[in-house]
Short mmCIF file of C-alpha atoms in Angstrom, two decimals:
data_model
loop_
_atom_site.label_atom_id
_atom_site.label_comp_id
_atom_site.label_asym_id
_atom_site.label_seq_id
_atom_site.Cartn_x
_atom_site.Cartn_y
_atom_site.Cartn_z
CA MET A 177 16.94 40.49 19.08
CA SER A 178 20.35 39.40 17.79
CA THR A 179 22.81 37.90 20.26
CA LYS A 180 25.84 38.07 17.96
CA GLU A 181 27.12 41.33 19.48
CA MET A 182 26.65 40.21 23.09
CA GLY A 183 29.34 38.87 25.29
CA PRO A 184 29.34 35.16 26.17
CA GLY A 185 27.81 35.72 29.60
CA SER A 186 25.07 38.08 28.41
CA ARG A 187 24.18 35.79 25.54
CA CYS A 188 23.81 32.76 27.83
CA ASP A 189 21.69 34.76 30.28
CA LEU A 190 19.38 35.97 27.52
CA LEU A 191 18.93 32.50 26.06
CA ASP A 192 18.27 31.08 29.53
CA ASP A 193 15.58 33.72 30.07
CA ILE A 194 13.94 32.91 26.72
CA PHE A 195 13.96 29.16 27.31
CA GLY A 196 12.78 29.62 30.88
CA ASP A 197 9.86 31.78 29.75
CA TYR A 198 8.90 29.18 27.13
CA ASN A 199 8.99 26.34 29.67
CA TRP A 200 7.02 28.42 32.21
CA ARG A 201 4.27 29.13 29.64
CA LYS A 202 4.18 25.45 28.67
CA VAL A 203 3.70 24.38 32.29
CA CYS A 204 1.03 27.01 32.91
CA ASN A 205 -0.93 25.98 29.80
CA GLN A 206 -0.84 22.27 30.59
CA GLY A 207 -4.04 22.43 32.62
CA GLY A 208 -6.15 23.71 29.74
CA LEU A 209 -4.46 21.38 27.26
CA VAL A 210 -5.07 18.31 29.45
CA GLN A 211 -8.70 19.33 29.93
CA GLU A 212 -9.17 19.75 26.16
CA TRP A 213 -7.64 16.37 25.36
CA THR A 214 -9.60 14.68 28.13
CA LYS A 215 -12.85 15.81 26.50
CA ILE A 216 -11.65 14.58 23.10
CA VAL A 217 -10.66 11.15 24.42
CA GLU A 218 -13.85 10.73 26.46
CA ALA A 219 -15.96 11.67 23.42
CA TRP A 220 -14.16 9.05 21.34
CA GLU A 221 -14.53 6.38 24.04
CA ALA A 222 -18.27 7.10 24.26
CA ASP A 223 -18.82 6.92 20.48
CA PRO A 224 -15.76 5.47 18.69
CA LYS A 225 -17.58 5.02 15.37
CA ASN A 226 -18.54 8.66 14.88
CA ALA A 227 -16.11 10.65 17.04
CA PRO A 228 -12.66 11.29 15.52
CA ASN A 229 -9.66 9.51 17.03
CA ARG A 230 -7.00 12.19 17.48
CA LEU A 231 -4.36 9.60 18.35
CA THR A 232 -4.52 7.91 14.96
CA VAL A 233 -1.65 8.79 12.65
CA THR A 234 -3.18 9.83 9.33
CA GLN A 235 -1.70 10.86 6.02
CA PRO A 236 -3.66 12.53 3.22
CA THR A 237 -3.57 9.90 0.47
CA ILE A 238 -5.77 8.76 -2.38
CA SER A 239 -7.82 5.70 -1.47
CA GLN A 240 -8.84 2.98 -3.90
CA ALA A 241 -12.44 3.26 -2.72
CA ALA A 242 -12.52 6.98 -3.57
CA VAL A 243 -11.03 6.34 -7.02
CA HIS A 244 -13.48 3.49 -7.64
CA LEU A 245 -16.37 5.79 -6.70
CA GLN A 246 -15.08 8.48 -9.05
CA LEU A 247 -14.74 6.02 -11.93
CA ALA A 248 -18.23 4.62 -11.30
CA GLU A 249 -19.67 8.14 -11.38
CA GLU A 250 -17.85 8.84 -14.66
CA ASP A 251 -19.25 5.62 -16.15
CA ALA A 252 -22.75 6.58 -15.06
CA GLU A 253 -22.39 10.04 -16.61
CA LEU A 254 -21.12 8.64 -19.92
CA LEU A 255 -23.94 6.09 -20.05
CA LYS A 256 -26.46 8.82 -19.29
CA ARG A 257 -25.17 10.94 -22.15
CA GLY A 258 -25.08 7.96 -24.50
CA LEU A 259 -21.33 8.19 -25.07
CA ARG A 260 -20.59 4.65 -23.95
CA MET A 261 -22.30 1.28 -23.96
CA ASN A 262 -21.24 -1.46 -21.57
CA ILE A 263 -20.51 -4.75 -23.30
CA HIS A 264 -21.46 -6.66 -20.16
CA HIS A 265 -24.86 -5.92 -18.67
CA GLU A 266 -23.61 -6.16 -15.06
CA VAL A 267 -19.87 -5.41 -15.14
CA SER A 268 -18.61 -2.04 -16.37
CA PRO A 269 -15.02 -1.56 -17.64
CA SER A 270 -13.92 0.06 -14.37
CA MET A 271 -15.49 -2.77 -12.36
CA MET A 272 -13.62 -5.31 -14.47
CA ILE A 273 -10.27 -3.61 -13.83
CA MET A 274 -11.02 -3.20 -10.12
CA ALA A 275 -11.93 -6.88 -9.83
CA GLY A 276 -8.67 -7.81 -11.56
CA LEU A 277 -6.64 -5.82 -9.03
CA GLU A 278 -8.50 -7.51 -6.17
CA LEU A 279 -7.76 -10.93 -7.67
CA GLN A 280 -4.07 -10.05 -7.87
CA GLU A 281 -4.15 -9.08 -4.19
CA GLN A 282 -5.70 -12.45 -3.34
CA GLN A 283 -3.05 -14.21 -5.42
CA HIS A 284 -0.35 -12.40 -3.45
CA HIS A 285 -1.88 -13.35 -0.08
CA LEU A 286 -2.30 -16.97 -1.17
CA ARG A 287 1.30 -17.10 -2.39
CA THR A 288 2.50 -15.70 0.95
CA ASP A 289 0.48 -18.19 3.00
CA ILE A 290 1.69 -21.14 0.91
CA ALA A 291 5.31 -20.03 1.34
CA ALA A 292 4.78 -19.75 5.11
CA MET A 293 3.49 -23.32 5.39
CA THR A 294 5.93 -25.81 6.86
CA GLN A 295 6.31 -29.54 6.32
CA HIS A 296 4.53 -30.10 9.62
CA ALA A 297 1.39 -28.14 8.69
CA THR A 298 -1.81 -29.61 10.08
CA ASP A 299 -4.52 -31.15 7.92
CA LEU A 300 -6.81 -28.23 8.74
CA GLN A 301 -4.24 -25.74 7.45
CA ARG A 302 -3.81 -27.72 4.24
CA VAL A 303 -7.59 -27.94 3.77
CA LYS A 304 -7.93 -24.16 4.12
CA ILE A 305 -5.24 -23.58 1.50
CA ILE A 306 -6.85 -26.03 -0.94
CA GLU A 307 -10.32 -24.51 -0.44
CA TRP A 308 -8.90 -21.02 -0.87
CA ARG A 309 -7.10 -22.09 -4.06
CA ASN A 310 -10.27 -23.66 -5.49
CA ALA A 311 -12.38 -20.60 -4.69
CA LEU A 312 -9.80 -18.28 -6.22
CA GLN A 313 -9.61 -20.42 -9.35
CA GLN A 314 -13.37 -20.14 -9.79
CA LYS A 315 -13.24 -16.36 -9.33
CA ILE A 316 -10.46 -15.99 -11.89
CA ASP A 317 -12.29 -18.18 -14.43
CA ASN A 318 -15.44 -16.07 -14.07
CA TRP A 319 -13.44 -12.85 -14.33
CA MET A 320 -11.63 -14.01 -17.47
CA GLU A 321 -14.96 -14.57 -19.20
CA THR A 322 -15.73 -10.89 -18.65
CA GLN A 323 -12.18 -9.76 -19.46
CA GLN A 324 -12.22 -11.25 -22.96
CA LEU A 325 -15.26 -9.12 -23.78
CA TYR A 326 -13.35 -5.90 -23.10
CA MET A 327 -9.87 -7.20 -24.08
CA PRO A 328 -10.34 -9.78 -26.88
CA GLY A 329 -6.61 -9.91 -27.55
CA VAL A 330 -5.87 -11.74 -24.30
CA VAL A 331 -7.40 -14.94 -25.72
CA GLY A 332 -4.37 -15.30 -27.96
CA LEU A 333 -2.05 -14.74 -24.99
CA TRP A 334 -3.76 -17.52 -23.05
CA THR A 335 -3.31 -19.83 -26.03
CA GLU A 336 0.40 -18.96 -26.25
CA ASP A 337 0.86 -19.68 -22.53
CA ILE A 338 -0.73 -23.11 -22.90
CA ALA A 339 1.44 -23.86 -25.93
CA GLU A 340 4.64 -22.81 -24.13
CA ARG A 341 4.13 -24.85 -20.98
CA GLY A 342 2.22 -27.73 -22.59
CA ALA A 343 -1.44 -28.59 -22.29
CA GLU A 344 -0.79 -31.23 -19.62
CA GLN A 345 1.22 -28.94 -17.33
CA GLU A 346 -1.02 -26.78 -15.18
CA VAL A 347 0.00 -23.47 -13.65
CA ALA A 348 -0.74 -22.76 -9.99
CA VAL A 349 -3.67 -20.42 -9.49
CA GLN A 350 -1.52 -17.98 -7.47
CA ASP A 351 0.91 -17.72 -10.41
CA MET A 352 -1.64 -17.24 -13.20
CA LYS A 353 -1.18 -14.16 -15.36
CA LEU A 354 -4.30 -12.01 -15.53
CA TYR A 355 -3.02 -9.83 -18.38
CA LEU A 356 -4.29 -6.52 -17.12
CA PRO A 357 -3.43 -3.51 -19.33
CA SER A 358 -0.22 -2.85 -17.36
CA GLU A 359 0.99 -6.38 -18.13
CA VAL A 360 0.51 -6.12 -21.90
CA VAL A 361 1.99 -2.65 -22.47
CA GLY A 362 4.94 -3.97 -24.46
CA ILE A 363 2.71 -6.13 -26.64
CA VAL A 364 0.31 -3.22 -27.25
CA LEU A 365 3.13 -0.82 -28.17
CA VAL A 366 4.43 -3.16 -30.89
CA GLY A 367 0.90 -3.61 -32.23
CA GLN A 368 0.41 -7.32 -31.58
CA ILE A 369 -2.85 -6.75 -29.71
CA SER A 370 -5.09 -3.76 -29.08
CA CYS A 371 -6.28 -2.39 -25.76
CA ASP A 372 -8.75 0.40 -25.14
CA ASP A 373 -6.95 3.44 -23.70
CA GLN A 374 -9.83 3.96 -21.29
CA LEU A 375 -9.08 0.61 -19.63
CA SER A 376 -5.45 1.66 -19.20
CA ILE A 377 -6.55 4.98 -17.71
CA TYR A 378 -8.81 3.17 -15.26
CA GLU A 379 -5.99 0.90 -14.13
CA PHE A 380 -3.55 3.82 -13.93
CA HIS A 381 -5.72 5.72 -11.43
CA LEU A 382 -6.44 2.57 -9.42
CA ARG A 383 -2.74 1.62 -9.34
CA VAL A 384 -1.80 5.09 -8.10
CA ALA A 385 -4.32 4.80 -5.28
CA GLN A 386 -3.09 1.28 -4.53
CA ALA A 387 0.52 2.49 -4.30
CA PHE A 388 -0.41 5.28 -1.88
CA ASN A 389 -2.45 2.90 0.28
CA VAL A 390 0.38 0.37 0.45
CA LEU A 391 2.88 3.12 1.25
CA ASN A 392 0.68 4.27 4.13
CA ASP A 393 0.44 0.68 5.41
CA MET A 394 4.21 0.35 5.19
CA CYS A 395 4.73 3.51 7.27
CA CYS A 396 2.33 2.22 9.94
CA HIS A 397 4.08 -1.15 10.06
CA LEU A 398 7.50 0.53 10.30
CA ARG A 399 6.33 2.64 13.23
CA LEU A 400 4.89 -0.45 14.90
CA TRP A 401 8.13 -2.39 14.31
CA SER A 402 10.20 0.43 15.80
CA GLN A 403 8.07 0.82 18.92
CA MET A 404 7.93 -2.93 19.53
CA TYR A 405 11.71 -3.18 19.24
CA LYS A 406 12.18 -0.32 21.72
CA LEU A 407 9.74 -1.90 24.18
CA LYS A 408 11.55 -5.24 23.89
CA ASP A 409 14.94 -3.69 24.61
CA ARG A 410 13.58 -1.70 27.54
CA PHE A 411 11.20 -4.03 29.34
CA VAL A 412 11.57 -7.63 28.11
CA GLN A 413 13.92 -9.89 30.03
CA GLY A 414 14.51 -13.63 29.99
CA GLN A 415 14.79 -16.14 27.17
CA HIS A 416 11.08 -17.08 27.09
CA HIS A 417 9.79 -13.51 26.86
CA ASN A 418 12.52 -12.48 24.41
CA THR A 419 11.61 -15.36 22.12
CA ARG A 420 7.95 -14.37 22.12
CA ALA A 421 8.84 -10.72 21.48
CA LYS A 422 11.13 -11.63 18.58
CA THR A 423 8.41 -13.82 17.08
CA THR A 424 5.94 -10.94 17.23
CA ILE A 425 8.45 -8.54 15.69
CA ALA A 426 9.20 -11.08 12.95
CA GLY A 427 5.48 -11.13 12.11
CA VAL A 428 5.51 -7.35 11.66
CA GLN A 429 8.65 -7.63 9.53
CA GLU A 430 6.84 -10.08 7.24
CA LYS A 431 4.09 -7.50 6.75
CA ILE A 432 6.70 -4.87 5.88
CA ASP A 433 8.29 -7.21 3.34
CA ALA A 434 4.87 -7.88 1.80
CA ASP A 435 4.20 -4.12 1.61
CA VAL A 436 7.50 -3.62 -0.20
CA VAL A 437 6.60 -6.21 -2.84
CA ARG A 438 3.13 -4.76 -3.34
CA TYR A 439 4.39 -1.16 -3.57
CA ARG A 440 7.09 -1.99 -6.09
CA HIS A 441 4.61 -3.94 -8.22
CA ALA A 442 2.11 -1.06 -8.14
CA CYS A 443 4.79 1.51 -9.04
CA THR A 444 6.08 -0.64 -11.88
CA SER A 445 2.55 -0.90 -13.26
CA VAL A 446 2.10 2.88 -13.01
CA VAL A 447 5.34 3.48 -14.92
CA HIS A 448 4.40 0.97 -17.64
CA LEU A 449 0.96 2.52 -18.07
CA SER A 450 2.44 6.03 -18.25
CA LEU A 451 4.48 4.88 -21.27
CA LEU A 452 1.27 3.76 -22.95
CA LEU A 453 -0.67 6.90 -21.97
CA VAL A 454 1.86 9.58 -22.91
CA GLY A 455 0.14 12.95 -22.75
CA HIS A 456 -2.78 11.63 -20.70
CA CYS A 457 -1.30 10.36 -17.43
CA MET A 458 1.95 11.13 -15.62
CA VAL A 459 3.58 9.34 -12.70
CA PRO A 460 2.92 11.34 -9.49
CA PRO A 461 6.17 12.79 -8.07
CA ASP A 462 5.38 11.33 -4.63
CA LEU A 463 5.65 7.78 -5.99
CA ARG A 464 9.40 7.23 -6.02
CA VAL A 465 11.56 4.19 -6.55
CA LEU A 466 11.72 2.30 -3.25
CA GLU A 467 15.25 1.15 -2.50
CA ASP A 468 16.25 -1.13 0.36
CA LYS A 469 17.96 1.74 2.19
CA ASP A 470 14.66 3.67 2.26
CA ILE A 471 12.84 0.95 4.22
CA ARG A 472 13.51 2.25 7.71
CA GLU A 473 11.73 4.06 10.49
CA MET A 474 11.47 7.83 10.13
CA ILE A 475 13.88 8.86 12.92
CA GLU A 476 16.51 6.22 12.06
CA GLY A 477 19.43 7.11 9.82
CA GLU A 478 21.21 4.88 7.37
CA GLU A 479 23.66 2.31 8.66
CA GLY A 480 27.00 3.94 9.51
CA ASP A 481 25.64 7.50 9.58
CA THR A 482 26.65 9.76 12.44
CA GLU A 483 24.25 12.20 14.10
CA GLY A 484 25.48 15.08 11.96
CA TRP A 485 24.84 13.23 8.69
CA ARG A 486 21.57 11.52 9.59
CA SER A 487 18.85 11.93 6.97
CA LEU A 488 15.15 11.09 6.84
CA SER A 489 13.77 8.42 4.56
CA TRP A 490 11.48 9.84 1.87
CA ILE A 491 8.67 7.50 2.86
#
């Protein structure tokens, strides 16, 4: 029913009746809704591993585990049909690329922990960093032995790196270049080295899944940051409690900053690989360029925006 032709009083009365009926139905249906949710929550509390958690915020994204499973199944099918032969008897091409991405993640975490160390770090903290660095160095050395079987051209890149920095100057393990297909796109395009397109396709799909996973983590951390800030402003009083609250919020902000770096690196790799795989792989439209103004909680507008001009961040 249109209210345009009604007088001001009749229009207000009609809208009041509609809103009142809606609120009355909502109150009357609360009993059944509470009973339904009570059963759901009690079922989850009784068996949290198998029962779904309806309070968890979920977004339909592509997971790296699902992509890895799909690639492993494709490798198995190709081997079964005799269309491919693995050079390494234990590590398939997709496993090699997946391991390289995991090593890059460990490099990022190690770099973050080293940057967070202060001059007054304890001996135990320093020992953990050194042990972590040694273990990561061993993993990278073992992985590079497998990488040169599938990407022989990287041997020349390693030699060039040593020649540029000097044989006596060592590079930190967290800063070592792994030369995955996304990192040698420019060299491949000019024909200096060759790289199997299938390796690039593997990394492309894994990078897309990685970008979606990191974007989901960033959204969760932004929601957590927003709620913690609101709770601090509403309930926390006193210098001691405010200091603890700010320290906790700063820890969440560090996670957000780390997510931003990881997402931008994954998106850059996807774009580079798409240039190498023209006609085979395209950048998903949901993976956009992440600008600083986009890193905000969903209901918050940009700085200086009024209520009438507030817009949602695309993330």
